[in-house]
Each structure stands twice: as structure tokens, then as C-alpha cells.
Coordinates of C-alpha atoms in Angstrom, one line a residue:
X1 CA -14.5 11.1 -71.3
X2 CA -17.8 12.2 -73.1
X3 CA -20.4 14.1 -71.7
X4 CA -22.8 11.2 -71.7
X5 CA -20.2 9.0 -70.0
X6 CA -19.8 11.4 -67.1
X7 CA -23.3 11.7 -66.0
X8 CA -23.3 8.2 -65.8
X9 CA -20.9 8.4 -63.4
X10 CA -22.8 8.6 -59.4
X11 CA -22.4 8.5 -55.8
X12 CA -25.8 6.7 -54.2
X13 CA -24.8 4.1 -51.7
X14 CA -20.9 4.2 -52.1
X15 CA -20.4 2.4 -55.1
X16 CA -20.5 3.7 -58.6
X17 CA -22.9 2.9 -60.9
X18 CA -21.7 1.8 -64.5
X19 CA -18.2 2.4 -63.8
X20 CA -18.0 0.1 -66.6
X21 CA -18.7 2.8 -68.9
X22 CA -15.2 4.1 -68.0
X23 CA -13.4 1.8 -69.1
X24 CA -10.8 -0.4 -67.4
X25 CA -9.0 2.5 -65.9
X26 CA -11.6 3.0 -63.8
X27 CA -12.6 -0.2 -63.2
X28 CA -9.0 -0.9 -61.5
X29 CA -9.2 2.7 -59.0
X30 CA -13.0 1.6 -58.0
X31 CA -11.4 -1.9 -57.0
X32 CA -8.4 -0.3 -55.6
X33 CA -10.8 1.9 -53.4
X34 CA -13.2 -1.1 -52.0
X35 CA -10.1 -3.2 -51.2
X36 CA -8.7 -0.1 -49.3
X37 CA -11.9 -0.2 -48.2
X38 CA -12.4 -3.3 -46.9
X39 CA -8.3 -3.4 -44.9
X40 CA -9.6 -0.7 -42.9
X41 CA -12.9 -2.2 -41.3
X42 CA -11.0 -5.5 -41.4
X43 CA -8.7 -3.3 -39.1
X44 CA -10.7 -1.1 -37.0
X45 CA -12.8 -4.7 -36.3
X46 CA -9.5 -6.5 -35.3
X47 CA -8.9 -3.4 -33.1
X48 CA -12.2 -3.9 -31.0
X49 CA -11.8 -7.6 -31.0
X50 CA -8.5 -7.3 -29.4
X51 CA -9.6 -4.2 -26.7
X52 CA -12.8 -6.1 -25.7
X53 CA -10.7 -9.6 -25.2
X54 CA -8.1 -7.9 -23.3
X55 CA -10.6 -6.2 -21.2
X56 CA -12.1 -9.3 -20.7
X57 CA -8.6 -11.0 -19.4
X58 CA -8.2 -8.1 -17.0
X59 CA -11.3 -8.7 -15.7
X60 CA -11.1 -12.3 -15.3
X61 CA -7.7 -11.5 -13.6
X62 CA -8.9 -8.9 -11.3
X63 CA -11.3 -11.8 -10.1
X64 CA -9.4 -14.1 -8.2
X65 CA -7.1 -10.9 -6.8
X66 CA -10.5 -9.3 -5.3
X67 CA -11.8 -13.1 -3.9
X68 CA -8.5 -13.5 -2.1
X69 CA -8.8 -9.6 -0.5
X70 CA -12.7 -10.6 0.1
X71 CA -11.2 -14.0 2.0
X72 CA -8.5 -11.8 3.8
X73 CA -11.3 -9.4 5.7
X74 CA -13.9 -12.0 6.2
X75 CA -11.1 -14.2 7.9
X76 CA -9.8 -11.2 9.7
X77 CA -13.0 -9.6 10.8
X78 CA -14.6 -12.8 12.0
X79 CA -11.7 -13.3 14.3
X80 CA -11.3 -10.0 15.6
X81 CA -15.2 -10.0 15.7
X82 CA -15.1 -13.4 18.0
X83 CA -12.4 -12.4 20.4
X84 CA -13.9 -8.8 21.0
X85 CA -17.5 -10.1 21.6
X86 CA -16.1 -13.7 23.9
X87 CA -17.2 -13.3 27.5
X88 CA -13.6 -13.6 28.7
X89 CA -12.6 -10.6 27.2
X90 CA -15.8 -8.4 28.0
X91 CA -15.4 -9.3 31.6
X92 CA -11.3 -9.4 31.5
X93 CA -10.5 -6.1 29.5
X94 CA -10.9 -3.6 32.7
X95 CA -8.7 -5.5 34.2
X96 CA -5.8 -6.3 31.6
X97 CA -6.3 -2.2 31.6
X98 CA -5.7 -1.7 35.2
X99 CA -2.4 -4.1 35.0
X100 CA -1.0 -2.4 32.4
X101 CA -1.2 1.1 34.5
X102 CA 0.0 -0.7 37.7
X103 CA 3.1 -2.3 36.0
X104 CA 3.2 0.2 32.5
X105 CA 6.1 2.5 34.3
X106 CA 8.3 -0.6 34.9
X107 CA 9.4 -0.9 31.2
X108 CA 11.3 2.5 31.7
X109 CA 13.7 -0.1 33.4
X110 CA 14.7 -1.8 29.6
X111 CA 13.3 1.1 27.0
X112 CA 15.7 2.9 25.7
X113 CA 15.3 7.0 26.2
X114 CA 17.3 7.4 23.0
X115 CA 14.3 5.8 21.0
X116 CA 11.9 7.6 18.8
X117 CA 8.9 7.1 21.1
X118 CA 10.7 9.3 23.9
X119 CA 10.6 12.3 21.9
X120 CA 7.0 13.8 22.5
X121 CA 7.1 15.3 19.1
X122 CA 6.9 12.1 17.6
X123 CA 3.9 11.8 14.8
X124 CA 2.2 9.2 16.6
X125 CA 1.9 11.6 19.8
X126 CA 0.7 14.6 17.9
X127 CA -1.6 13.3 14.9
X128 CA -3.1 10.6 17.1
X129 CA -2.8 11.9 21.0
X130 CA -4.0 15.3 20.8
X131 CA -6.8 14.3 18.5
X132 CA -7.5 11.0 20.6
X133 CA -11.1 12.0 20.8
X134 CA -11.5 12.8 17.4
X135 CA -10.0 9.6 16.2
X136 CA -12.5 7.7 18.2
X137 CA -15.5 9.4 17.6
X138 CA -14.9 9.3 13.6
X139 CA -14.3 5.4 13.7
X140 CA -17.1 4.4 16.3
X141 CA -19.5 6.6 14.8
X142 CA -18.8 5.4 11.6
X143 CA -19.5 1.8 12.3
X144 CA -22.1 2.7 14.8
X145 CA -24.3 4.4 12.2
X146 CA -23.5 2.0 9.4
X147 CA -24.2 -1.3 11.7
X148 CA -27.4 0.3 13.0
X149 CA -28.7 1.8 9.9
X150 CA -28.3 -0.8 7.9
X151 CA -30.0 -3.3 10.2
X152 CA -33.1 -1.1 10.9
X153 CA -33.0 1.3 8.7
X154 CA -34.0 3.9 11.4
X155 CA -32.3 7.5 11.6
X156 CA -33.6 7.9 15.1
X157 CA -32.5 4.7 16.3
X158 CA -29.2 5.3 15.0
X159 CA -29.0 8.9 16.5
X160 CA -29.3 6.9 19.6
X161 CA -26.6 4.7 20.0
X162 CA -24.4 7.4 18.3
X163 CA -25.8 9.9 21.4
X164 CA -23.7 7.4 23.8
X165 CA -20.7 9.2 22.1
X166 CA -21.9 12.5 23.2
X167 CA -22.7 11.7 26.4
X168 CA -19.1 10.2 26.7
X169 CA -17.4 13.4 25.2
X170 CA -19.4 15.4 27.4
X171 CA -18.1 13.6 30.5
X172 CA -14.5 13.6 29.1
X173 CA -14.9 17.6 29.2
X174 CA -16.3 18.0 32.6
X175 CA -14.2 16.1 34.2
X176 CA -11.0 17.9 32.3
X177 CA -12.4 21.0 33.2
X178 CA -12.8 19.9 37.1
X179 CA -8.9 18.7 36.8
X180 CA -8.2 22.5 35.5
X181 CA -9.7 23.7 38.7
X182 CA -7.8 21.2 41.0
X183 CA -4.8 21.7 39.5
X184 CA -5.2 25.8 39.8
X185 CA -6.5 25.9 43.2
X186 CA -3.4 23.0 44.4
X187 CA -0.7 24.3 42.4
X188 CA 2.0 27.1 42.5
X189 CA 4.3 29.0 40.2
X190 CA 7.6 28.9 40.2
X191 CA 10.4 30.9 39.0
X192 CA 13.9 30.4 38.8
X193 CA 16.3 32.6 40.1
X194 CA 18.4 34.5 37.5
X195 CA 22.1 33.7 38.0
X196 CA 21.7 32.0 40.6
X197 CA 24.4 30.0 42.5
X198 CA 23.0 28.1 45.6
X199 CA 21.6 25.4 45.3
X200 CA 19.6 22.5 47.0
X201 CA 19.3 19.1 47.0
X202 CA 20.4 19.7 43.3
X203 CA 18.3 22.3 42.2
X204 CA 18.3 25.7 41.3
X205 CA 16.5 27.8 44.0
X206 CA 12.8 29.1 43.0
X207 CA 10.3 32.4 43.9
X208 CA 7.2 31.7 44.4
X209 CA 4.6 33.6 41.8
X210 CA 1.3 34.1 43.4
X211 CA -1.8 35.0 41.5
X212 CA -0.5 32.9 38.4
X213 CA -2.4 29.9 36.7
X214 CA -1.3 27.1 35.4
X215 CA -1.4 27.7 31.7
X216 CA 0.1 31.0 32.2
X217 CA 2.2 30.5 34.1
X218 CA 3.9 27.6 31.4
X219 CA 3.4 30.0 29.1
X220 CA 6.0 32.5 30.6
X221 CA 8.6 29.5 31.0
X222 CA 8.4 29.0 34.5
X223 CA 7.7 26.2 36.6
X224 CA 4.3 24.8 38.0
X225 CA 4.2 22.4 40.6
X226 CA 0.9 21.1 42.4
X227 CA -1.6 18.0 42.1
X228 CA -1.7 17.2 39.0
X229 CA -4.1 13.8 37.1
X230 CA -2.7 12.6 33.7
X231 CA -4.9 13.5 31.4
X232 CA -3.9 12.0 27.9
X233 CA -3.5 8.6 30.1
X234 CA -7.2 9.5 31.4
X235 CA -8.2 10.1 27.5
X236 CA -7.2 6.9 26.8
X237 CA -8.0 4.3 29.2
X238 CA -11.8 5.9 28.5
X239 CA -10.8 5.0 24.3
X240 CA -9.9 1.7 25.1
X241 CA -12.8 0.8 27.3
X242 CA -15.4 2.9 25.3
X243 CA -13.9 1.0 21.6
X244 CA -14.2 -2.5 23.5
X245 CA -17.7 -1.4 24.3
X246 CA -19.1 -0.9 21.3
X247 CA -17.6 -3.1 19.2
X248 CA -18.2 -6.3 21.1
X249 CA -21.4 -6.4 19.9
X250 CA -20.4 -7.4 16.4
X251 CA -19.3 -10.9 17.3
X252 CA -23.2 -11.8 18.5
X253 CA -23.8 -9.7 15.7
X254 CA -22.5 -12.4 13.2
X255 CA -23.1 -15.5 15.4
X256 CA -27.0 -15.1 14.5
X257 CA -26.5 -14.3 10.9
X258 CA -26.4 -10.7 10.6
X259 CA -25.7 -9.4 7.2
X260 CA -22.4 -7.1 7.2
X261 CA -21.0 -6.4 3.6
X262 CA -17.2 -5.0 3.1
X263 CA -17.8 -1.6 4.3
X264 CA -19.1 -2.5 7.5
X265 CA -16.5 -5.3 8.2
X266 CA -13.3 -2.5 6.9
X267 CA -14.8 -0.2 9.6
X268 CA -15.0 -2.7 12.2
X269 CA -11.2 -3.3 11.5
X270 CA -10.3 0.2 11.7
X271 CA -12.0 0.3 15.1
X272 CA -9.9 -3.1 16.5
X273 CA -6.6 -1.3 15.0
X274 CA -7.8 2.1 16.6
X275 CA -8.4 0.1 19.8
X276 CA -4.7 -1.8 19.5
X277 CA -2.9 1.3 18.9
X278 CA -4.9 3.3 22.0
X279 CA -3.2 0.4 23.6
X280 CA 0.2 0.7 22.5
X281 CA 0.2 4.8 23.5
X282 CA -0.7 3.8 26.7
X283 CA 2.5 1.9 27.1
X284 CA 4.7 4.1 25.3
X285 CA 3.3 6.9 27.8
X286 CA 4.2 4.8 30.7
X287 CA 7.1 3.5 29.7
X288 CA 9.0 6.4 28.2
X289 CA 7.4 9.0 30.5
X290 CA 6.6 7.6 33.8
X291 CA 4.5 9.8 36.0
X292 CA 3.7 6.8 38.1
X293 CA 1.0 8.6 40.5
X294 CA -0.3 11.2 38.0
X295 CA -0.7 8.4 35.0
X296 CA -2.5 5.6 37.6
X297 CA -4.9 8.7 38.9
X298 CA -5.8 9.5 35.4
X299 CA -6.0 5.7 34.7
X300 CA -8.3 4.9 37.8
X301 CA -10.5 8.1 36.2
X302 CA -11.2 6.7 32.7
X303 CA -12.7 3.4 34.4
X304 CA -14.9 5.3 36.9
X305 CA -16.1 7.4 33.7
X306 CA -16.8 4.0 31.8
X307 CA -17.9 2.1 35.1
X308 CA -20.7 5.1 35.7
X309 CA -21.6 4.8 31.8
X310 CA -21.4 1.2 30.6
X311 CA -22.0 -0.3 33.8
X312 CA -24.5 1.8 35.5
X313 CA -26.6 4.0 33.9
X314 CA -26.9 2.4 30.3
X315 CA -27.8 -0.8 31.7
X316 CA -31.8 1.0 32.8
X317 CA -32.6 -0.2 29.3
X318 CA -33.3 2.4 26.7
X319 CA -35.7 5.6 27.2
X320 CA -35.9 9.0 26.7
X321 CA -33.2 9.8 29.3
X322 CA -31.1 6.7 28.4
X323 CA -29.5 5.5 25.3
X324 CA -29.1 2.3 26.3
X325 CA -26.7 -0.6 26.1
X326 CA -24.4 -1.3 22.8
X327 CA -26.6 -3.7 20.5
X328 CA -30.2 -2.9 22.2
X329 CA -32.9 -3.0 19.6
X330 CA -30.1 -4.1 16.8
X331 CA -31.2 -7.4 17.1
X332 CA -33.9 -9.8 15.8
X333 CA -36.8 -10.1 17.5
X334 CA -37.0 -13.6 17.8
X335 CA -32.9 -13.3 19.6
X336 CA -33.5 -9.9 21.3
X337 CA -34.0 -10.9 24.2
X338 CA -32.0 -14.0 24.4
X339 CA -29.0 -11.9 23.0
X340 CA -29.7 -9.1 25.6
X341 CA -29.6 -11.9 28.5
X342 CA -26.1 -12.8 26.7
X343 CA -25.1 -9.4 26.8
X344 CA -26.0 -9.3 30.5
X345 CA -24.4 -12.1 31.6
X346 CA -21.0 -11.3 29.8
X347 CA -20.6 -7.6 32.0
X348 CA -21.5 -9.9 34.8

């Protein structure tokens, strides 16, 4: 190849200019190279074809799987949302409550004591019941701040409804701590007698501890025997009654066309399973470990604590030393007060 021949030879916009000047030899590598070329954008454009019509399959095919979900909750919701906020059951729950803790200890007559749910260090029992509080508060205060906020877009009218919670909690804890105080000024400590070989009425006798509290006196293994209020039954009943409160206004809610997107409507569900499952401890409690007076004390407790809150002093209408009822100022203002006469008339 001549001097000449090779200067001829350049690289400008990817193709060689007077390549002919090299003959055929390199007239066949520069049409080897563009058909090369060419295969490999013809591939790498088949590639992205294929990647974006596959996506676009998936997506089409995620579709009607997310529709039928969205269908599922709607359905769900709107049901549990109707049978939570119906007059019958706003007016009938206390009640079906107060049956269950009258007659609750008379499944221990056909529940078997060799089930799971008679061994106090099942899951359920230590996730849910020592955290029953917790639970409740998380749930409720979720929905409560998402149903308010969204409607008004208020934070202090959402700090208020959510201070009906506190004011709850705080009872809870006052009256625990006035059970403490009963049970260690009506209770004694027992111990049992080492070796010891008389006994009465089928029991090992016991020496009385004085100057011992309850909680210590557990502590050390012995035995404490006075009045005594069920307090997890007390913690529960007040659940039940405070998750029927609150979430019964959802139902009205949706009746006058509230807007409630899939957020709002999963944590109304979680609330309605929370409330079902409250439910279901309370039974295994009474059936499995009957403490008939202890359990209906504590039971008759948690609906003076909601009877004070719901049905007394929440009812004086909001102000600054009342939160007011569940729903108050949630509403439209052409159904407020039609829907607060409803609300009324259902605790009636």
C-alpha cells in the first residue's frame, strides 16, 4: 500500500472514505465490519423491544390481580364499617360484653385443659396480652389521626380525638394502681411449711408472713391470698368497648360520602381484627382460667371506666376540658349536626 494510498485512508463519521482506493480487499473487511455492524443494533434493538413488551405484560397482568385485592377491602371494609356503625350494635355491644363475662367461665365445662390456649405461655397471651394497651393505642391512633387528618387537615384537631386515648390510658393506670393498694392492704402472705405432714381439707398447712406485699411476696415463691380484681380481663373489656367506640364512626363516615383511600380502609381492618381478637382473649381467659368473681369484678370495671368516658363526660361536647365524642367536627357541615343527632340517638 503506497504512501498516497494510506493517507487517503480516514476515520470521520465511521465510515472510510475511498476505501476504494484499497482495493477489493478492503472493500470486503469495510462490508464485513458494517454488516457486523448492523447484527448488533439489530440485536441490542430486539433486546429492548422484548424487555419493554414484557414489562408491559406484567403490568397489564399485575392489573386485574391489584382490582380484585382493591374489590376484596372495599367489600370487606364497607361491611365491617356498616355493622360497627348500625344502631343495634352501638347500643347492644355492652351488653353482648357483659354476657360473655356472666356465662365466659361455663365453657371450662367442654374446653379441654390439654389445649394450647391453657398454657399462659402461649404467644397470643404474651405478644398480645401484656402489650394489650400498646396494641390498641398503635391501631386506634393510627386510624384516628389518618381519618381525622385527612378530612380536615388539622394537627390540632387531630391531637384531640387522639387525647381520648390518653385520657383512657390514664384511667387504666389509676385505677391499676388503686387495685395495687386494695390488694396490699386486703391480702396476706403465705408460706408453706417445709416438710410438712398435716394437712387440711387437702392442703398443705401455711405461716402467715406479715409486713410482705404482694409482688414480693410472689417473688419469693410463696403464696398470696386476699381480694383480688382481674386485671387483664379489666384491660380488655375497656379494649373492646374503647375499639367499638371509635371505630363506629366510620360507617356514617362512608354513608355521606367520605373519601377513605386503601390506607385508611387497611387500618380500619386492623382495628375490627384487633377488636375480634380482644374478644376471643376474653373467652380463652374465662374459659381456660376461670376466676369467676375476680374476672366479672374486673369485667364490671372496664364498663364503669367506658360508661364514665363515652357516656358521660365526652358527651359535654368538645372544649378545652373535653375532647369530645368520636366523629365530632369530622363531619360536613351541612351533615354535622344531623350526624351528631344520629350519633346521639344510637348511645341512646
Amino acid at each position: 500500500m503506497t504512501e498516497r494510498g494510506a493517507e487517503k485512508l480516514q476515520f470521520g463519521d465511521g465510515r472510510y472514505s475511498e476505501a476504494t482506493t484499497l482495493g477489493p480487499v478492503a472493500t470486503a473487511v469495510w462490508n464485513l465490519v458494517a454488516v457486523v455492524a448492523f447484527l448488533q443494533k439489530s440485536h441490542t434493538e430486539a433486546a429492548n423491544d422484548n424487555s419493554t413488551t414484557e414489562h408491559r405484560k406484567e403490568t397489564r397482568g399485575n392489573q386485574p390481580n391489584k382490582m380484585i385485592l382493591n374489590t376484596v377491602l372495599v367489600v370487606l371494609t364497607d361491611l365491617a364499617a356498616h355493622i360497627l356503625g348500625s344502631k343495634l350494635f352501638r347500643q347492644q355491644f355492652h351488653l353482648l360484653l357483659s354476657a360473655v363475662l356472666m356465662f365466659g367461665p361455663g365453657l371450662s365445662l367442654w374446653v379441654s385443659q390439654h389445649s394450647v390456649f391453657a398454657k399462659k405461655t402461649h404467644f397470643l397471651y404474651r405478644i398480645f396480652l401484656r402489650s394489650g394497651w400498646g396494641w390498641t393505642c398503635i391501631f386506634v391512633g393510627s386510624f384516628l389521626f389518618l381519618l381525622s387528618f385527612s378530612i380536615r387537615r388539622s394537627l390540632s384537631l387531630s391531637i384531640r380525638h387522639l387525647s381520648r386515648l390518653g385520657i383512657a390510658g390514664g384511667l387504666w393506670l389509676c385505677f391499676c394502681k388503686l387495685l395495687d393498694l386494695l390488694e396490699n392492704a386486703t391480702g396476706s402472705c403465705y408460706e408453706t411449711l417445709a416438710n410438712s405432714q398435716e394437712i387440711t381439707n387437702g392442703q398443705p398447712l401455711l405461716v402467715l408472713r406479715e409486713g410482705e406485699i404482694k409482688s414480693e411476696c410472689l417473688r419469693a415463691g410463696m403464696l398470696w391470698r386476699g381480694y383480688e380484681v382481674s386485671e387483664d380481663v379489666f384491660l380488655l373489656c375497656l379494649c373492646c368497648l374503647l375499639l367499638a367506640e371509635e371505630t363506629a364512626v366510620f360507617g356514617p363516615y362512608l354513608s355521606l360520602g367520605g373519601f377513605s383511600d386503601a390506607p385508611l380502609r387497611i387500618l380500619f381492618l386492623f382495628c375490627v381484627l384487633l377488636l375480634w381478637l380482644w374478644i376471643f382473649l376474653l373467652l380463652c381467659l374465662l374459659a381456660y382460667f376461670p376466676q369467676f368473681p375476680t374476672q366479672l369484678l374486673g369485667g364490671a370495671l372496664g364498663c364503669l371506666s367506658w360508661r364514665l368516658l363515652y357516656q358521660g363526660w365526652y358527651r359535654l361536647g368538645p372544649s378545652w376540658y373535653c375532647p369530645g365524642r368520636p366523629g365530632m367536627g369530622l363531619l360536613n357541615t351541612k351533615t354535622e349536626a344531623n350526624e351528631d343527632g344520629q350519633l346521639s340517638q344510637n348511645h341512646n
